[in-house]
Structures are given as C-alpha cells and as structure tokens.
Amino acid sequence: MSSLALINEFLGQPPNASSHGYQIDHILEFCHWFMGALFIGWSAFFIYVLLRFRKCRQPAADHTGVRSPISTHLEFSVVLIEAVLLLGFAIPLWGKRVNQFPLGKEALLVHVVAQQFSFNYHLPGADGQFGRRDVNFVSNSNPLGVDPNDPAGKDDIVTTGELHVPVDRPVIAELSSKDVIHDFFLPDMRIAGDAIPGSLIPIWFTPVKTGTYEVVCAQLCGLGHYGMKGTLVVDTPQDYQAWLKERAELAGGSAQAAAPSPSPGAPQQPQPQNKPPAPAASASPSPGG
Ligand SMILES: [Cu+2]
C-alpha cells in the first residue's frame, strides 16, 4: 500500500500531518493510478486504431462501425468507478469537513484575516473572548483594527505571518479578507478555504505531528501573490503555552504604545482604492456549535 502511495510523493505532495489527511491521500492515490491506467488504455487504443484503420489497410469506409458491445461496457465501467469515487468517497469526506465541526472548548478557534499579501491571525487571549474589530482602528500597529476600548480585546493576540497551534487539538480557522479573495491553504494539513471579503468561512483540521509547515495563498490575488506565504508551527502543548505567553507579553507592551484611538483623519495602512467594508465583527457563534 505504501509503495502505491509513492505516486502522491512523486507528484509533489508533502507528507500528511493532519488526522483526516490520509483519507484525502487515499482518494488522490486512487485517482492518480486510475487516471494513469486510463491514459495508458486510451492511448494504446488510439494508436491501435490509427494503425489498424490506416488507408492502405482499410481502403473502403465501414459505415456500420463497431459491432461488439465491449466499448460500451468499458465506457460504462469508467463512469461507474468515477461515480463511486465521487458519491461514495469524495462528497461524504467533504460533507464531514463542512458539517461536522468540533464542538465548544474542545477546539481552538482562530480568526484568519487575509490581506494583500499576508495572513493575519487573531486569537482571543487568556479570557477566551475575541475583542471587537472595526476598520476605523486599522493602523500599521493594529492591522486588524482591534478596538482598544473593548475590554475583551485587551489580551487578544494578533500576529502576522506565523501561527502556532498545539498538536492533537482540533483547530477551527475562521477565514475572512480585508481586500480581495485569497485562499488559506495548508498543504501538509490537507485543508484549504477561500478568504472572501464580507464572509466568514470556517475550516477545521487536527494537526497530528509537531513541526513547521507552509501556509500559502491558493488564489491569484494580485502582483504579490507569489510571495503570500506564511508558517504554521505545530507545537507540543507546553511549547504552545510558552508561545502564547510570549505573544501576550509582546501584545501587552505594544498595546500601551498603540492605545489612543485614531482620529478619523489619522494615517492608515495603505489600502486598495475599492476598500471593502470592515470584516464582520468577531461576535459570530462558533461554527457547528
Ligand atoms: Cu492571496
């Protein structure tokens, strides 16, 4: 089985690091072998037909054509296998991803806000409450516009580029965007979701291996798209707590410097001309809860 799985590796798939990833790998594996068999089968048939029915071998056209039912049976088998793949495996797996979210405190909820050309992460801090976000508070030091006057936001953690999560705990990433459509893609976690301005789109996965993984944007989102990469670090629970503590200390230090609320004419981070409305406030219910 593992030698059959080499086809994924051969085609550039990084090793799986999430609890559901092996199911996706099995489907990919099967599809790749199946497509390979079809490619060889159809190509061989095509070459055979070119030779067998060349003009000197078959000077007069046969208007009846094929009499044997074998080609119909072959076509039907291919359709049947593809239907089983789609209806029996792919759609149920997708359904599980989008309908069966982990409940309540079991999961770690992170708000992922994409922008040209980076991913920002908003974590609720020690109180477990996300602070309100408002586009009027957006500045270079406050990329997500967390309201400095909201007590729930005082201990919030906002990071750009690098996100840490603990191993073996489900992570729900709620995706949104500040400008255009991006796609938050974690190849090693076998999960991706579009980040769309004005929408909150949750995705979830459970990392099962500690390590440092790549985060990429999978929607062509502008000139800097090629560089829209980030890092996901899967920590042991102890390392994760240490990271949270470190981020909280950093946030505490910078919050004091950035506390005054901006006046309406205050300079803001450069934004595209067609600036969309603020990302929805973070008071949304936990998905699936
Ligand atoms: Cu992007």
Coordinates of N, CA and C in Angstrom, one line a residue, residues 27-215:
I27 N -7.8 9.0 -1.7 CA -8.5 9.3 -2.9 C -7.6 9.8 -4.0
L28 N -6.6 10.7 -3.6 CA -5.7 11.2 -4.6 C -4.9 10.0 -5.2
E29 N -4.5 9.1 -4.3 CA -3.7 8.0 -4.8 C -4.5 7.2 -5.8
F30 N -5.7 6.8 -5.4 CA -6.5 6.0 -6.3 C -6.8 6.8 -7.6
C31 N -7.1 8.1 -7.5 CA -7.4 8.9 -8.8 C -6.2 8.9 -9.7
H32 N -5.0 9.1 -9.1 CA -3.8 9.2 -9.9 C -3.5 7.8 -10.6
W33 N -3.7 6.7 -9.9 CA -3.5 5.4 -10.6 C -4.5 5.2 -11.6
F34 N -5.7 5.5 -11.3 CA -6.9 5.3 -12.2 C -6.7 6.1 -13.5
M35 N -6.3 7.4 -13.3 CA -6.0 8.3 -14.5 C -4.9 7.7 -15.3
G36 N -3.8 7.2 -14.6 CA -2.7 6.6 -15.3 C -3.1 5.4 -16.1
A37 N -4.0 4.6 -15.5 CA -4.5 3.4 -16.3 C -5.3 3.8 -17.5
L38 N -6.2 4.8 -17.3 CA -7.0 5.3 -18.4 C -6.1 5.9 -19.5
F39 N -5.1 6.7 -19.1 CA -4.2 7.3 -20.0 C -3.5 6.2 -20.9
I40 N -3.0 5.2 -20.2 CA -2.3 4.1 -21.0 C -3.3 3.4 -21.8
G41 N -4.5 3.1 -21.3 CA -5.5 2.3 -22.0 C -6.0 3.1 -23.2
W42 N -6.4 4.3 -23.1 CA -6.9 5.1 -24.2 C -5.8 5.4 -25.2
S43 N -4.6 5.6 -24.8 CA -3.5 5.9 -25.7 C -3.2 4.7 -26.6
A44 N -3.2 3.5 -25.9 CA -2.9 2.3 -26.6 C -4.0 2.0 -27.7
F45 N -5.3 2.2 -27.3 CA -6.4 2.0 -28.2 C -6.3 3.0 -29.4
F46 N -5.9 4.2 -29.1 CA -5.8 5.3 -30.1 C -4.8 4.9 -31.1
I47 N -3.6 4.4 -30.6 CA -2.5 4.1 -31.5 C -2.9 2.8 -32.4
Y48 N -3.6 1.9 -31.7 CA -4.1 0.7 -32.4 C -5.0 1.1 -33.6
V49 N -6.0 2.0 -33.3 CA -6.9 2.4 -34.3 C -6.3 3.1 -35.4
L50 N -5.3 4.0 -35.1 CA -4.5 4.7 -36.2 C -3.9 3.7 -37.1
L51 N -3.3 2.6 -36.6 CA -2.6 1.6 -37.4 C -3.6 0.7 -38.1
R52 N -4.5 0.2 -37.4 CA -5.4 -0.8 -37.9 C -6.3 -0.3 -39.0
F53 N -6.7 1.0 -38.9 CA -7.6 1.5 -39.9 C -7.0 2.6 -40.8
R54 N -5.6 2.4 -40.9 CA -5.0 3.3 -41.9 C -5.5 3.0 -43.3
K55 N -5.3 4.0 -44.2 CA -5.9 3.9 -45.5 C -5.6 2.7 -46.3
C56 N -4.3 2.3 -46.3 CA -3.9 1.1 -47.1 C -4.5 -0.2 -46.6
R57 N -4.7 -0.3 -45.3 CA -5.2 -1.5 -44.7 C -6.8 -1.5 -44.8
Q58 N -7.4 -0.3 -44.8 CA -8.9 -0.2 -44.8 C -9.3 0.8 -45.9
P59 N -9.2 0.4 -47.2 CA -9.4 1.4 -48.2 C -10.9 1.9 -48.3
A60 N -11.8 1.0 -48.0 CA -13.2 1.4 -48.0 C -13.8 1.6 -46.6
A61 N -14.5 2.7 -46.4 CA -15.0 3.0 -45.1 C -16.1 2.0 -44.7
D62 N -16.1 1.6 -43.4 CA -17.2 0.7 -42.9 C -18.2 1.6 -42.2
H63 N -19.4 1.8 -42.8 CA -20.4 2.7 -42.3 C -21.1 2.2 -41.1
T64 N -21.0 0.9 -40.8 CA -21.7 0.3 -39.6 C -20.9 0.5 -38.4
G65 N -19.6 0.4 -38.5 CA -18.7 0.6 -37.4 C -18.6 -0.6 -36.5
V66 N -18.3 -0.3 -35.2 CA -18.1 -1.4 -34.2 C -19.4 -2.2 -33.9
R67 N -19.3 -3.5 -33.9 CA -20.5 -4.3 -33.6 C -20.4 -4.9 -32.1
S68 N -19.2 -5.0 -31.7 CA -19.0 -5.6 -30.3 C -19.4 -4.6 -29.2
P69 N -20.1 -5.2 -28.2 CA -20.6 -4.2 -27.1 C -19.4 -3.9 -26.1
I70 N -18.2 -4.4 -26.4 CA -17.2 -4.2 -25.4 C -16.9 -2.7 -25.0
S71 N -16.9 -1.9 -26.1 CA -16.6 -0.5 -25.8 C -17.6 0.2 -24.9
T72 N -18.9 -0.2 -25.1 CA -20.0 0.3 -24.3 C -19.7 -0.1 -22.8
H73 N -19.4 -1.4 -22.7 CA -19.1 -1.9 -21.3 C -18.0 -1.2 -20.6
L74 N -16.9 -0.9 -21.4 CA -15.7 -0.2 -20.9 C -16.1 1.2 -20.4
E75 N -16.8 1.9 -21.3 CA -17.2 3.3 -21.0 C -18.1 3.3 -19.7
F76 N -19.0 2.3 -19.7 CA -19.9 2.3 -18.5 C -19.1 2.0 -17.2
S77 N -18.1 1.1 -17.3 CA -17.3 0.8 -16.1 C -16.6 2.1 -15.6
V78 N -16.0 2.8 -16.6 CA -15.3 4.0 -16.2 C -16.2 5.0 -15.5
V79 N -17.4 5.2 -16.1 CA -18.4 6.1 -15.5 C -18.8 5.6 -14.1
L80 N -19.0 4.3 -13.9 CA -19.4 3.7 -12.6 C -18.3 3.9 -11.6
I81 N -17.0 3.7 -12.0 CA -15.9 3.9 -11.0 C -15.8 5.4 -10.6
E82 N -16.0 6.3 -11.5 CA -16.0 7.7 -11.2 C -17.1 8.1 -10.3
A83 N -18.3 7.5 -10.6 CA -19.5 7.9 -9.7 C -19.2 7.4 -8.3
V84 N -18.7 6.2 -8.2 CA -18.4 5.6 -6.8 C -17.4 6.5 -6.1
L85 N -16.4 7.0 -6.8 CA -15.3 7.8 -6.2 C -16.0 9.1 -5.7
L86 N -16.8 9.7 -6.5 CA -17.4 11.0 -6.2 C -18.5 10.9 -5.1
L87 N -19.5 10.0 -5.4 CA -20.6 9.9 -4.5 C -20.3 9.1 -3.2
G88 N -19.4 8.1 -3.4 CA -19.1 7.2 -2.2 C -18.0 7.7 -1.3
F89 N -17.0 8.4 -1.9 CA -15.9 8.9 -1.1 C -15.7 10.4 -1.0
A90 N -15.6 11.0 -2.2 CA -15.3 12.5 -2.2 C -16.3 13.3 -1.5
I91 N -17.6 13.2 -1.9 CA -18.6 14.0 -1.3 C -18.8 13.7 0.2
P92 N -18.9 12.5 0.7 CA -19.0 12.2 2.1 C -17.8 12.9 2.9
L93 N -16.6 12.8 2.4 CA -15.4 13.3 3.0 C -15.6 14.8 3.1
W94 N -16.0 15.5 2.0 CA -16.2 16.9 2.0 C -17.3 17.3 3.0
G95 N -18.4 16.5 3.0 CA -19.5 16.8 3.9 C -19.1 16.8 5.3
K96 N -18.2 15.8 5.7 CA -17.7 15.8 7.1 C -16.9 17.0 7.4
R97 N -16.1 17.5 6.5 CA -15.3 18.7 6.7 C -16.2 19.9 6.9
V98 N -17.3 20.0 6.2 CA -18.0 21.3 6.2 C -19.2 21.2 7.2
N99 N -19.6 20.0 7.6 CA -20.8 19.9 8.5 C -20.5 19.5 9.9
Q100 N -19.4 18.7 10.1 CA -19.2 18.1 11.4 C -18.0 18.8 12.1
F101 N -18.3 20.0 12.6 CA -17.2 20.8 13.2 C -17.1 20.3 14.7
P102 N -15.9 20.4 15.2 CA -15.7 20.0 16.7 C -16.4 21.0 17.5
L103 N -16.9 20.6 18.7 CA -17.8 21.5 19.5 C -17.0 22.2 20.5
G104 N -17.5 23.4 20.9 CA -17.2 24.1 22.0 C -15.7 24.3 22.3
K105 N -15.3 24.0 23.6 CA -14.0 24.3 24.1 C -12.9 23.3 23.6
E106 N -13.4 22.2 23.0 CA -12.5 21.2 22.5 C -11.6 21.7 21.4
A107 N -12.1 22.7 20.6 CA -11.4 23.2 19.5 C -10.8 24.5 19.8
L108 N -9.7 24.8 19.1 CA -9.1 26.2 19.2 C -9.6 27.0 18.0
L109 N -10.2 28.1 18.4 CA -10.7 29.0 17.3 C -9.8 30.1 17.0
V110 N -9.4 30.3 15.8 CA -8.5 31.3 15.3 C -9.2 32.1 14.2
H111 N -9.1 33.4 14.3 CA -9.6 34.2 13.1 C -8.5 34.5 12.2
V112 N -8.6 34.1 10.9 CA -7.6 34.3 9.9 C -8.1 35.4 9.0
V113 N -7.4 36.5 9.0 CA -7.8 37.6 8.1 C -6.7 37.8 7.1
A114 N -7.1 37.6 5.8 CA -6.1 37.7 4.7 C -6.1 39.1 4.2
Q115 N -4.9 39.5 3.7 CA -4.8 40.8 3.0 C -3.7 40.7 2.0
Q116 N -3.7 41.6 1.1 CA -2.6 41.6 0.1 C -1.3 42.1 0.8
F117 N -0.3 41.3 1.1 CA -0.1 39.9 0.7 C 0.4 39.1 1.9
S118 N -0.5 39.0 2.9 CA -0.1 38.2 4.1 C -1.3 37.7 4.8
F119 N -1.1 36.8 5.8 CA -2.2 36.3 6.6 C -2.0 36.8 8.0
N120 N -3.1 37.4 8.6 CA -3.1 37.9 10.0 C -3.9 36.9 10.8
Y121 N -3.5 36.7 12.0 CA -4.2 35.8 12.9 C -4.6 36.5 14.2
H122 N -5.9 36.3 14.6 CA -6.4 36.9 15.8 C -6.8 35.8 16.7
L123 N -6.2 35.8 17.9 CA -6.5 34.8 18.9 C -7.1 35.5 20.1
P124 N -8.0 34.8 20.9 CA -8.8 35.6 21.9 C -8.0 35.9 23.2
G125 N -6.8 35.3 23.4 CA -6.1 35.6 24.6 C -6.6 34.8 25.8
A126 N -6.2 35.1 27.0 CA -6.5 34.3 28.2 C -8.0 34.3 28.5
D127 N -8.7 35.3 28.2 CA -10.2 35.4 28.6 C -11.0 34.6 27.6
G128 N -10.5 34.1 26.5 CA -11.3 33.3 25.6 C -12.3 34.1 24.8
Q129 N -12.2 35.4 24.9 CA -13.1 36.3 24.2 C -12.4 37.1 23.1
F130 N -13.0 37.1 21.9 CA -12.4 38.0 20.9 C -12.8 39.4 21.1
G131 N -11.9 40.3 21.0 CA -12.2 41.8 21.0 C -12.9 42.2 19.8
R132 N -13.7 43.2 19.9 CA -14.4 43.8 18.7 C -13.4 44.3 17.7
R133 N -13.7 44.1 16.4 CA -12.8 44.7 15.4 C -13.6 45.7 14.6
D134 N -12.9 46.8 14.2 CA -13.5 47.9 13.4 C -12.5 48.4 12.5
V135 N -12.9 48.6 11.3 CA -11.9 49.1 10.2 C -11.4 50.5 10.6
N136 N -12.1 51.3 11.4 CA -11.6 52.6 11.8 C -10.4 52.6 12.7
F137 N -10.2 51.4 13.3 CA -9.0 51.3 14.2 C -7.8 50.7 13.5
V138 N -7.9 50.4 12.2 CA -6.8 49.7 11.5 C -5.7 50.7 11.3
S139 N -4.5 50.3 11.7 CA -3.3 51.1 11.5 C -2.1 50.1 11.3
N140 N -0.9 50.6 11.1 CA 0.2 49.7 11.0 C 0.4 48.9 12.2
S141 N 0.2 49.5 13.4 CA 0.4 48.7 14.6 C -0.8 47.9 15.0
N142 N -1.9 48.1 14.3 CA -3.2 47.3 14.6 C -3.8 46.9 13.3
P143 N -3.1 45.9 12.7 CA -3.6 45.5 11.3 C -5.0 45.0 11.2
L144 N -5.5 44.5 12.3 CA -6.9 44.0 12.3 C -7.9 45.0 12.8
G145 N -7.5 46.1 13.3 CA -8.4 47.1 13.9 C -9.1 46.6 15.1
V146 N -8.4 45.9 16.0 CA -9.0 45.5 17.3 C -9.3 46.8 18.1
D147 N -10.5 46.9 18.6 CA -11.0 48.1 19.3 C -10.2 48.2 20.7
P148 N -9.4 49.2 20.8 CA -8.6 49.4 22.1 C -9.4 49.7 23.3
N149 N -10.7 50.0 23.0 CA -11.6 50.4 24.2 C -12.4 49.2 24.6
D150 N -12.3 48.1 23.9 CA -13.1 46.9 24.3 C -12.3 46.0 25.2
P151 N -12.8 45.8 26.5 CA -12.1 45.1 27.5 C -11.8 43.6 27.0
A152 N -12.7 43.1 26.2 CA -12.4 41.7 25.7 C -11.2 41.6 24.8
G153 N -10.9 42.7 24.2 CA -9.7 42.7 23.2 C -8.4 43.0 23.9
K154 N -8.4 43.4 25.2 CA -7.2 43.8 25.8 C -6.1 42.7 25.8
D155 N -6.5 41.5 26.0 CA -5.5 40.4 26.0 C -5.4 39.6 24.7
D156 N -6.1 40.2 23.6 CA -6.1 39.5 22.4 C -4.7 39.4 21.8
I157 N -4.4 38.4 21.0 CA -3.1 38.2 20.3 C -3.3 38.3 18.8
V158 N -2.6 39.2 18.2 CA -2.7 39.4 16.8 C -1.3 39.2 16.2
T159 N -1.2 38.2 15.3 CA 0.2 38.0 14.7 C 0.0 38.0 13.2
T160 N 1.1 38.2 12.5 CA 1.1 38.2 11.1 C 2.2 37.2 10.6
G161 N 1.8 36.4 9.7 CA 2.9 35.5 9.0 C 3.0 34.2 9.7
E162 N 3.1 34.2 11.0 CA 3.3 32.9 11.7 C 2.2 32.6 12.7
L163 N 1.7 31.4 12.6 CA 0.7 31.0 13.6 C 1.2 29.7 14.3
H164 N 1.0 29.7 15.6 CA 1.3 28.4 16.3 C 0.0 27.8 16.8
V165 N 0.0 26.5 16.7 CA -1.2 25.7 17.2 C -0.7 24.5 18.0
P166 N -1.4 24.0 18.9 CA -1.0 22.8 19.7 C -1.3 21.5 18.9
V167 N -0.5 20.5 19.1 CA -0.7 19.2 18.4 C -1.9 18.5 19.0
D168 N -2.5 17.7 18.2 CA -3.6 16.8 18.6 C -4.9 17.5 19.1
R169 N -5.0 18.8 18.8 CA -6.2 19.5 19.2 C -6.9 20.1 17.9
P170 N -8.2 19.9 17.7 CA -8.8 20.5 16.5 C -8.6 22.0 16.5
V171 N -8.4 22.5 15.3 CA -8.3 23.9 15.1 C -9.3 24.4 14.1
I172 N -10.1 25.4 14.5 CA -11.1 25.9 13.6 C -10.5 27.3 13.2
A173 N -10.3 27.4 11.9 CA -9.8 28.7 11.4 C -11.0 29.4 10.6
E174 N -11.4 30.6 11.1 CA -12.5 31.3 10.5 C -11.9 32.3 9.6
L175 N -12.1 32.1 8.3 CA -11.4 32.9 7.3 C -12.2 34.1 6.8
S176 N -11.5 35.3 6.7 CA -12.1 36.4 6.1 C -11.0 37.2 5.4
S177 N -11.3 38.3 4.7 CA -10.3 39.0 4.0 C -10.6 40.5 4.1
K178 N -9.5 41.3 4.0 CA -9.6 42.7 4.1 C -9.7 43.4 2.7
D179 N -9.3 42.6 1.7 CA -9.4 43.3 0.4 C -10.0 42.4 -0.7
V180 N -9.2 41.4 -1.2 CA -9.7 40.6 -2.4 C -9.8 39.2 -1.9
I181 N -10.2 38.3 -2.8 CA -10.4 36.9 -2.4 C -9.0 36.2 -2.4
H182 N -8.7 35.6 -1.2 CA -7.5 34.8 -1.0 C -7.9 33.4 -0.7
D183 N -6.9 32.5 -0.6 CA -7.3 31.2 -0.2 C -6.2 30.7 0.8
F184 N -6.7 30.3 2.0 CA -5.8 29.9 3.1 C -5.5 28.4 2.9
F185 N -4.4 28.0 2.4 CA -4.1 26.7 2.0 C -2.9 26.1 2.9
L186 N -3.2 25.0 3.6 CA -2.2 24.3 4.4 C -2.0 23.0 3.8
P187 N -1.0 22.9 2.8 CA -0.9 21.6 2.1 C -0.6 20.4 3.0
D188 N 0.2 20.6 4.0 CA 0.5 19.5 4.9 C -0.7 19.0 5.7
M189 N -1.6 19.9 5.9 CA -2.8 19.6 6.7 C -4.0 19.1 5.8
R190 N -3.7 19.1 4.5 CA -4.7 18.7 3.5 C -6.0 19.5 3.7
I191 N -5.9 20.8 3.9 CA -7.1 21.6 4.0 C -6.8 23.0 3.4
A192 N -7.9 23.6 2.8 CA -7.8 24.9 2.2 C -9.2 25.5 2.3
G193 N -9.3 26.8 2.3 CA -10.6 27.5 2.3 C -10.4 28.9 1.7
D194 N -11.4 29.4 1.0 CA -11.3 30.8 0.4 C -11.5 31.8 1.5
A195 N -10.8 32.9 1.5 CA -11.0 34.0 2.4 C -11.6 35.1 1.5
I196 N -12.9 35.4 1.8 CA -13.6 36.3 0.9 C -14.1 37.5 1.7
P197 N -13.9 38.7 1.2 CA -14.3 39.9 1.9 C -15.8 39.9 2.2
G198 N -16.1 40.2 3.5 CA -17.5 40.2 3.8 C -18.1 38.9 4.2
S199 N -17.3 37.8 4.1 CA -17.8 36.5 4.5 C -16.9 35.9 5.7
L200 N -17.5 35.1 6.5 CA -16.7 34.3 7.5 C -16.8 32.9 7.1
I201 N -15.7 32.3 6.7 CA -15.8 30.9 6.2 C -14.9 30.0 7.2
P202 N -15.5 29.1 7.9 CA -14.7 28.3 8.8 C -14.2 27.0 8.2
I203 N -13.0 26.6 8.5 CA -12.4 25.3 8.1 C -11.9 24.7 9.3
W204 N -11.7 23.4 9.3 CA -11.1 22.8 10.5 C -10.2 21.6 10.2
F205 N -9.3 21.4 11.1 CA -8.3 20.3 10.9 C -7.7 20.0 12.3
T206 N -7.2 18.8 12.4 CA -6.5 18.4 13.7 C -5.0 18.0 13.3
P207 N -4.1 18.9 13.7 CA -2.7 18.5 13.4 C -2.2 17.4 14.3
V208 N -1.5 16.4 13.7 CA -1.1 15.2 14.5 C 0.4 15.1 14.6
K209 N 1.1 16.0 14.0 CA 2.6 15.9 14.0 C 3.1 17.3 14.3
T210 N 4.0 17.4 15.3 CA 4.7 18.7 15.5 C 5.6 19.0 14.4
G211 N 5.8 20.3 14.2 CA 6.8 20.7 13.1 C 6.4 22.1 12.6
T212 N 7.1 22.5 11.6 CA 6.9 23.8 10.9 C 6.4 23.5 9.5
Y213 N 5.3 24.1 9.2 CA 4.7 23.8 7.9 C 4.4 25.1 7.1
E214 N 4.2 24.9 5.8 CA 4.0 26.1 4.9 C 2.5 26.4 4.9
V215 N 2.3 27.8 4.8 CA 0.9 28.3 4.6 C 1.0 29.0 3.3

